[in-house]
Amino acid sequence: MGAIQHDLFQTEPVLPAGISLMRGRIDLEDGRALLDDMLGVFAAAPPYRLRMKTGAYVINQMTNCGSLGWHSDERGYRYVDRHPETGTPWPPIPPRLKALAMQAAAACAAPFVPDACLVNLYAEEGKLNLHQDHDEKDFAWPIVSFSFGNDAIFALGGARRRDPVQPVTLRHGDVMVMHGESRMRFHGVKKIVPGTAPFDHPAIPAGGRLNLTFRRAA
Ligand code: MD3
Ligand code: FE
């Protein structure tokens, strides 16, 4: 009998208070239906490339649904009530996505009604630099995140940019709620892991990932 290979056992990371990770909360069938709903959002609000204050384009394509959407350009970061390129109001958050986000937040004793859903589209080489989400009016509201497609190596930091970061793998179907003392933590996406998605879907960039973050911005 060989030695037990303890390193083969996977353990879940221990997360700080205010970060609730619901692994596989969205099953494969529901995931497909919710992604189908996103195709309707993309038809009304095509994904586009935001710009930083310098005019440089950010890596990931984004779009929004809900009464407000997060946007950035040479004038800075802010929530706007319409698609900056089409001039059309953002489409509503698809009802079953909104209901699931509200249910997840309520399950964490952080009930809210989102008015904004930011859609992040990661290509295979996509990433997201360490940042805080601080453009919402009241940080007492939680943020809810849904992940689809390939795994992401997510980096969870602390209150200050220089604080250590903890890697957390976010997989297809995972729902994460950020609330309370963790709402203002620095965070980012270090990399996308190829070949880990359970299926392809036209709403997910080839080899990439789709992330939804539900917020209350106003
Ligand atoms: C922890 N999106 O859209 S979702 C973003 O995977 C964003 O696309 C990432 O950061 C993504 O702003 C991360 C998980 C997440 C979102 C907000 C948080 C984790 C958070 C706010 C505070 C702490
Ligand atoms: Fe963020």
mmCIF file of C-alpha atoms and ligand atoms in Angstrom:
data_model
loop_
_atom_site.group_PDB
_atom_site.id
_atom_site.type_symbol
_atom_site.label_atom_id
_atom_site.label_comp_id
_atom_site.label_asym_id
_atom_site.label_seq_id
_atom_site.Cartn_x
_atom_site.Cartn_y
_atom_site.Cartn_z
ATOM 1 C CA MET A 1 0.000 0.000 0.000
ATOM 2 C CA GLY A 2 1.435 3.364 -0.988
ATOM 3 C CA ALA A 3 1.670 6.436 1.157
ATOM 4 C CA ILE A 4 -1.465 8.540 1.369
ATOM 5 C CA GLN A 5 -1.008 11.518 -0.926
ATOM 6 C CA HIS A 6 -2.391 14.226 1.298
ATOM 7 C CA ASP A 7 -1.711 16.845 -1.361
ATOM 8 C CA LEU A 8 -4.432 15.340 -3.538
ATOM 9 C CA PHE A 9 -7.148 16.561 -1.158
ATOM 10 C CA GLN A 10 -8.618 19.911 -2.103
ATOM 11 C CA THR A 11 -9.824 22.179 0.665
ATOM 12 C CA GLU A 12 -12.000 25.255 0.294
ATOM 13 C CA PRO A 13 -10.363 28.526 1.310
ATOM 14 C CA VAL A 14 -11.524 29.981 4.625
ATOM 15 C CA LEU A 15 -13.121 33.290 3.723
ATOM 16 C CA PRO A 16 -13.384 36.364 5.940
ATOM 17 C CA ALA A 17 -16.648 37.590 7.469
ATOM 18 C CA GLY A 18 -18.833 39.305 4.886
ATOM 19 C CA ILE A 19 -17.731 37.112 1.963
ATOM 20 C CA SER A 20 -20.223 34.300 1.311
ATOM 21 C CA LEU A 21 -19.357 31.883 -1.489
ATOM 22 C CA MET A 22 -22.205 29.608 -2.624
ATOM 23 C CA ARG A 23 -20.400 27.009 -4.724
ATOM 24 C CA GLY A 24 -22.401 25.733 -7.691
ATOM 25 C CA ARG A 25 -25.518 27.619 -6.590
ATOM 26 C CA ILE A 26 -26.631 27.839 -10.242
ATOM 27 C CA ASP A 27 -26.943 24.362 -11.797
ATOM 28 C CA LEU A 28 -26.104 23.651 -15.449
ATOM 29 C CA GLU A 29 -29.698 23.844 -16.690
ATOM 30 C CA ASP A 30 -30.455 27.127 -14.895
ATOM 31 C CA GLY A 31 -27.094 28.485 -16.050
ATOM 32 C CA ARG A 32 -27.998 27.913 -19.684
ATOM 33 C CA ALA A 33 -31.378 29.622 -19.222
ATOM 34 C CA LEU A 34 -29.813 32.637 -17.469
ATOM 35 C CA LEU A 35 -27.161 32.932 -20.206
ATOM 36 C CA ASP A 36 -29.936 32.823 -22.824
ATOM 37 C CA ASP A 37 -31.465 35.821 -21.016
ATOM 38 C CA MET A 38 -28.109 37.618 -21.336
ATOM 39 C CA LEU A 39 -28.290 37.341 -25.135
ATOM 40 C CA GLY A 40 -31.367 39.579 -24.913
ATOM 41 C CA VAL A 41 -29.399 42.060 -22.801
ATOM 42 C CA PHE A 42 -26.558 42.081 -25.371
ATOM 43 C CA ALA A 43 -29.026 42.725 -28.214
ATOM 44 C CA ALA A 44 -30.322 45.817 -26.358
ATOM 45 C CA ALA A 45 -26.967 46.920 -24.899
ATOM 46 C CA PRO A 46 -24.023 45.622 -26.957
ATOM 47 C CA PRO A 47 -20.829 44.890 -24.970
ATOM 48 C CA TYR A 48 -18.260 47.633 -25.536
ATOM 49 C CA ARG A 49 -14.782 48.631 -24.441
ATOM 50 C CA LEU A 50 -14.523 51.234 -21.680
ATOM 51 C CA ARG A 51 -11.666 53.724 -21.521
ATOM 52 C CA MET A 52 -9.587 54.905 -18.596
ATOM 53 C CA LYS A 53 -8.949 58.574 -17.815
ATOM 54 C CA THR A 54 -5.846 58.322 -19.997
ATOM 55 C CA GLY A 55 -7.990 57.276 -22.970
ATOM 56 C CA ALA A 56 -6.477 53.760 -22.929
ATOM 57 C CA TYR A 57 -8.972 50.972 -23.439
ATOM 58 C CA VAL A 58 -9.599 48.507 -20.584
ATOM 59 C CA ILE A 59 -9.002 44.817 -21.321
ATOM 60 C CA ASN A 60 -12.475 43.376 -20.826
ATOM 61 C CA GLN A 61 -15.616 44.219 -22.749
ATOM 62 C CA MET A 62 -18.512 45.297 -20.544
ATOM 63 C CA THR A 63 -22.158 46.203 -20.649
ATOM 64 C CA ASN A 64 -24.924 46.736 -18.100
ATOM 65 C CA CYS A 65 -28.556 46.103 -17.358
ATOM 66 C CA GLY A 66 -30.758 47.799 -14.778
ATOM 67 C CA SER A 67 -31.725 51.459 -14.413
ATOM 68 C CA LEU A 68 -28.056 52.417 -13.935
ATOM 69 C CA GLY A 69 -24.856 51.106 -15.494
ATOM 70 C CA TRP A 70 -21.211 51.601 -14.606
ATOM 71 C CA HIS A 71 -19.161 53.398 -17.238
ATOM 72 C CA SER A 72 -15.699 54.874 -17.566
ATOM 73 C CA ASP A 73 -14.072 57.181 -20.094
ATOM 74 C CA GLU A 74 -11.761 60.208 -20.193
ATOM 75 C CA ARG A 75 -14.084 61.953 -17.709
ATOM 76 C CA GLY A 76 -13.645 59.185 -15.131
ATOM 77 C CA TYR A 77 -15.798 56.495 -13.541
ATOM 78 C CA ARG A 78 -19.514 56.907 -12.891
ATOM 79 C CA TYR A 79 -22.955 55.359 -13.175
ATOM 80 C CA VAL A 80 -24.980 56.457 -16.210
ATOM 81 C CA ASP A 81 -28.602 55.790 -17.165
ATOM 82 C CA ARG A 82 -27.983 54.825 -20.789
ATOM 83 C CA HIS A 83 -25.550 53.027 -23.081
ATOM 84 C CA PRO A 84 -22.874 55.626 -23.940
ATOM 85 C CA GLU A 85 -22.454 54.357 -27.512
ATOM 86 C CA THR A 86 -26.071 53.759 -28.541
ATOM 87 C CA GLY A 87 -27.692 56.438 -26.336
ATOM 88 C CA THR A 88 -30.401 53.947 -25.370
ATOM 89 C CA PRO A 89 -31.443 53.342 -21.723
ATOM 90 C CA TRP A 90 -29.958 50.124 -20.284
ATOM 91 C CA PRO A 91 -32.335 47.141 -20.591
ATOM 92 C CA PRO A 92 -33.927 45.893 -17.363
ATOM 93 C CA ILE A 93 -32.183 43.182 -15.329
ATOM 94 C CA PRO A 94 -33.767 39.917 -16.581
ATOM 95 C CA PRO A 95 -36.351 38.986 -13.897
ATOM 96 C CA ARG A 96 -34.977 35.545 -13.026
ATOM 97 C CA LEU A 97 -31.438 36.902 -12.654
ATOM 98 C CA LYS A 98 -32.674 39.709 -10.423
ATOM 99 C CA ALA A 99 -34.734 37.293 -8.305
ATOM 100 C CA LEU A 100 -31.757 34.964 -7.820
ATOM 101 C CA ALA A 101 -29.460 37.857 -6.833
ATOM 102 C CA MET A 102 -32.025 39.096 -4.280
ATOM 103 C CA GLN A 103 -32.445 35.571 -2.909
ATOM 104 C CA ALA A 104 -28.668 35.132 -2.518
ATOM 105 C CA ALA A 105 -28.303 38.439 -0.668
ATOM 106 C CA ALA A 106 -31.266 37.706 1.601
ATOM 107 C CA ALA A 107 -29.730 34.308 2.442
ATOM 108 C CA CYS A 108 -26.685 36.194 3.772
ATOM 109 C CA ALA A 109 -28.836 38.498 5.934
ATOM 110 C CA ALA A 110 -28.052 41.346 3.527
ATOM 111 C CA PRO A 111 -31.359 41.804 1.660
ATOM 112 C CA PHE A 112 -31.367 44.337 -1.181
ATOM 113 C CA VAL A 113 -32.996 45.236 -4.483
ATOM 114 C CA PRO A 114 -30.329 45.786 -7.168
ATOM 115 C CA ASP A 115 -30.742 48.695 -9.590
ATOM 116 C CA ALA A 116 -27.574 47.911 -11.574
ATOM 117 C CA CYS A 117 -25.960 44.803 -13.005
ATOM 118 C CA LEU A 118 -22.465 45.161 -14.442
ATOM 119 C CA VAL A 119 -21.575 42.527 -17.033
ATOM 120 C CA ASN A 120 -17.857 41.729 -17.361
ATOM 121 C CA LEU A 121 -16.774 39.689 -20.399
ATOM 122 C CA TYR A 122 -13.348 38.114 -20.007
ATOM 123 C CA ALA A 123 -11.527 36.739 -23.031
ATOM 124 C CA GLU A 124 -9.059 33.890 -22.476
ATOM 125 C CA GLU A 125 -6.330 36.361 -21.531
ATOM 126 C CA GLY A 126 -8.683 38.591 -19.523
ATOM 127 C CA LYS A 127 -7.902 39.962 -16.084
ATOM 128 C CA LEU A 128 -9.044 42.747 -13.774
ATOM 129 C CA ASN A 129 -6.596 44.824 -11.758
ATOM 130 C CA LEU A 130 -6.942 45.156 -8.000
ATOM 131 C CA HIS A 131 -9.596 47.780 -7.182
ATOM 132 C CA GLN A 132 -12.365 48.817 -4.774
ATOM 133 C CA ASP A 133 -15.981 49.254 -5.845
ATOM 134 C CA HIS A 134 -16.669 52.747 -4.490
ATOM 135 C CA ASP A 135 -18.877 54.476 -7.049
ATOM 136 C CA GLU A 136 -22.153 53.396 -5.429
ATOM 137 C CA LYS A 137 -23.967 55.861 -3.193
ATOM 138 C CA ASP A 138 -24.376 53.679 -0.090
ATOM 139 C CA PHE A 139 -21.804 50.983 0.721
ATOM 140 C CA ALA A 140 -24.206 49.419 3.229
ATOM 141 C CA TRP A 141 -25.813 47.527 0.335
ATOM 142 C CA PRO A 142 -24.197 44.226 -0.623
ATOM 143 C CA ILE A 143 -22.788 43.230 -4.028
ATOM 144 C CA VAL A 144 -23.743 39.859 -5.516
ATOM 145 C CA SER A 145 -21.565 38.124 -8.135
ATOM 146 C CA PHE A 146 -22.471 35.273 -10.553
ATOM 147 C CA SER A 147 -19.730 33.472 -12.505
ATOM 148 C CA PHE A 148 -20.128 31.614 -15.823
ATOM 149 C CA GLY A 149 -17.704 29.903 -18.183
ATOM 150 C CA ASN A 150 -14.077 29.203 -17.375
ATOM 151 C CA ASP A 151 -12.752 29.385 -13.816
ATOM 152 C CA ALA A 152 -11.246 32.653 -12.623
ATOM 153 C CA ILE A 153 -8.445 32.991 -10.107
ATOM 154 C CA PHE A 154 -9.976 35.763 -8.051
ATOM 155 C CA ALA A 155 -7.798 37.788 -5.645
ATOM 156 C CA LEU A 156 -9.437 38.913 -2.412
ATOM 157 C CA GLY A 157 -7.538 41.654 -0.597
ATOM 158 C CA GLY A 158 -8.113 43.838 2.412
ATOM 159 C CA ALA A 159 -9.063 47.419 3.200
ATOM 160 C CA ARG A 160 -5.792 48.803 1.827
ATOM 161 C CA ARG A 161 -4.239 48.182 -1.565
ATOM 162 C CA ARG A 162 -1.025 46.911 0.058
ATOM 163 C CA ASP A 163 -2.840 44.302 2.198
ATOM 164 C CA PRO A 164 -2.154 40.646 1.309
ATOM 165 C CA VAL A 165 -4.487 38.995 -1.194
ATOM 166 C CA GLN A 166 -6.013 35.531 -0.910
ATOM 167 C CA PRO A 167 -6.597 33.556 -4.127
ATOM 168 C CA VAL A 168 -10.129 32.152 -4.528
ATOM 169 C CA THR A 169 -11.188 30.122 -7.579
ATOM 170 C CA LEU A 170 -14.564 31.292 -8.916
ATOM 171 C CA ARG A 171 -16.217 28.593 -11.034
ATOM 172 C CA HIS A 172 -19.173 28.369 -13.372
ATOM 173 C CA GLY A 173 -22.368 28.519 -11.311
ATOM 174 C CA ASP A 174 -20.789 30.083 -8.227
ATOM 175 C CA VAL A 175 -22.595 32.901 -6.454
ATOM 176 C CA MET A 176 -20.672 35.180 -4.109
ATOM 177 C CA VAL A 177 -22.088 37.864 -1.808
ATOM 178 C CA MET A 178 -19.910 40.689 -0.452
ATOM 179 C CA HIS A 179 -21.363 42.623 2.443
ATOM 180 C CA GLY A 180 -20.713 44.333 5.769
ATOM 181 C CA GLU A 181 -17.085 44.794 6.677
ATOM 182 C CA SER A 182 -15.949 43.106 3.429
ATOM 183 C CA ARG A 183 -17.873 45.353 1.031
ATOM 184 C CA MET A 184 -14.906 47.684 0.532
ATOM 185 C CA ARG A 185 -12.142 45.089 0.227
ATOM 186 C CA PHE A 186 -9.718 45.436 -2.666
ATOM 187 C CA HIS A 187 -10.204 42.646 -5.206
ATOM 188 C CA GLY A 188 -9.330 41.622 -8.759
ATOM 189 C CA VAL A 189 -9.088 38.757 -11.229
ATOM 190 C CA LYS A 190 -5.586 37.380 -11.757
ATOM 191 C CA LYS A 191 -6.307 34.950 -14.592
ATOM 192 C CA ILE A 192 -8.815 32.804 -16.441
ATOM 193 C CA VAL A 193 -8.174 29.048 -16.416
ATOM 194 C CA PRO A 194 -8.570 27.531 -19.906
ATOM 195 C CA GLY A 195 -10.619 24.384 -20.446
ATOM 196 C CA THR A 196 -12.587 24.534 -17.179
ATOM 197 C CA ALA A 197 -16.027 25.647 -18.434
ATOM 198 C CA PRO A 198 -18.692 22.890 -18.407
ATOM 199 C CA PHE A 199 -20.115 24.069 -21.756
ATOM 200 C CA ASP A 200 -19.764 26.781 -24.376
ATOM 201 C CA HIS A 201 -22.517 29.353 -24.762
ATOM 202 C CA PRO A 202 -22.813 32.243 -27.237
ATOM 203 C CA ALA A 203 -23.079 34.712 -24.327
ATOM 204 C CA ILE A 204 -19.624 33.693 -23.021
ATOM 205 C CA PRO A 205 -16.533 34.816 -24.962
ATOM 206 C CA ALA A 206 -14.728 31.797 -26.520
ATOM 207 C CA GLY A 207 -12.275 30.407 -23.957
ATOM 208 C CA GLY A 208 -13.354 33.078 -21.503
ATOM 209 C CA ARG A 209 -15.715 33.947 -18.726
ATOM 210 C CA LEU A 210 -18.798 36.042 -17.999
ATOM 211 C CA ASN A 211 -19.288 37.693 -14.612
ATOM 212 C CA LEU A 212 -22.354 39.556 -13.402
ATOM 213 C CA THR A 213 -22.198 41.887 -10.398
ATOM 214 C CA PHE A 214 -25.500 43.108 -9.002
ATOM 215 C CA ARG A 215 -25.368 46.375 -7.097
ATOM 216 C CA ARG A 216 -27.521 49.101 -5.669
ATOM 217 C CA ALA A 217 -25.892 52.181 -7.154
ATOM 218 C CA ALA A 218 -28.365 54.968 -6.295
HETATM 219 C C1 MD3 B 1 -15.154 41.512 -2.995
HETATM 220 N N1 MD3 B 1 -15.729 41.765 -10.843
HETATM 221 O O1 MD3 B 1 -17.154 43.923 -11.589
HETATM 222 S S1 MD3 B 1 -16.784 39.557 -8.815
HETATM 223 C C2 MD3 B 1 -16.355 44.078 -10.655
HETATM 224 O O2 MD3 B 1 -15.051 38.369 -11.299
HETATM 225 C C3 MD3 B 1 -15.530 42.924 -10.225
HETATM 226 O O3 MD3 B 1 -15.531 39.921 -12.704
HETATM 227 C C4 MD3 B 1 -14.934 40.593 -10.554
HETATM 228 O O4 MD3 B 1 -14.718 43.076 -9.371
HETATM 229 C C5 MD3 B 1 -15.202 39.539 -11.590
HETATM 230 O O5 MD3 B 1 -16.204 45.135 -10.033
HETATM 231 C C6 MD3 B 1 -15.155 40.090 -9.174
HETATM 232 C C7 MD3 B 1 -16.633 39.326 -7.089
HETATM 233 C C8 MD3 B 1 -16.545 40.583 -6.267
HETATM 234 C C9 MD3 B 1 -17.170 41.753 -6.624
HETATM 235 C C10 MD3 B 1 -17.133 42.859 -5.789
HETATM 236 C C11 MD3 B 1 -16.479 42.792 -4.554
HETATM 237 C C12 MD3 B 1 -15.864 40.518 -5.075
HETATM 238 C C13 MD3 B 1 -15.829 41.606 -4.216
HETATM 239 C C14 MD3 B 1 -16.450 43.872 -3.649
HETATM 240 C C15 MD3 B 1 -15.799 43.746 -2.445
HETATM 241 C C16 MD3 B 1 -15.145 42.569 -2.122
HETATM 242 FE FE FE B 2 -15.093 44.981 -8.379
#
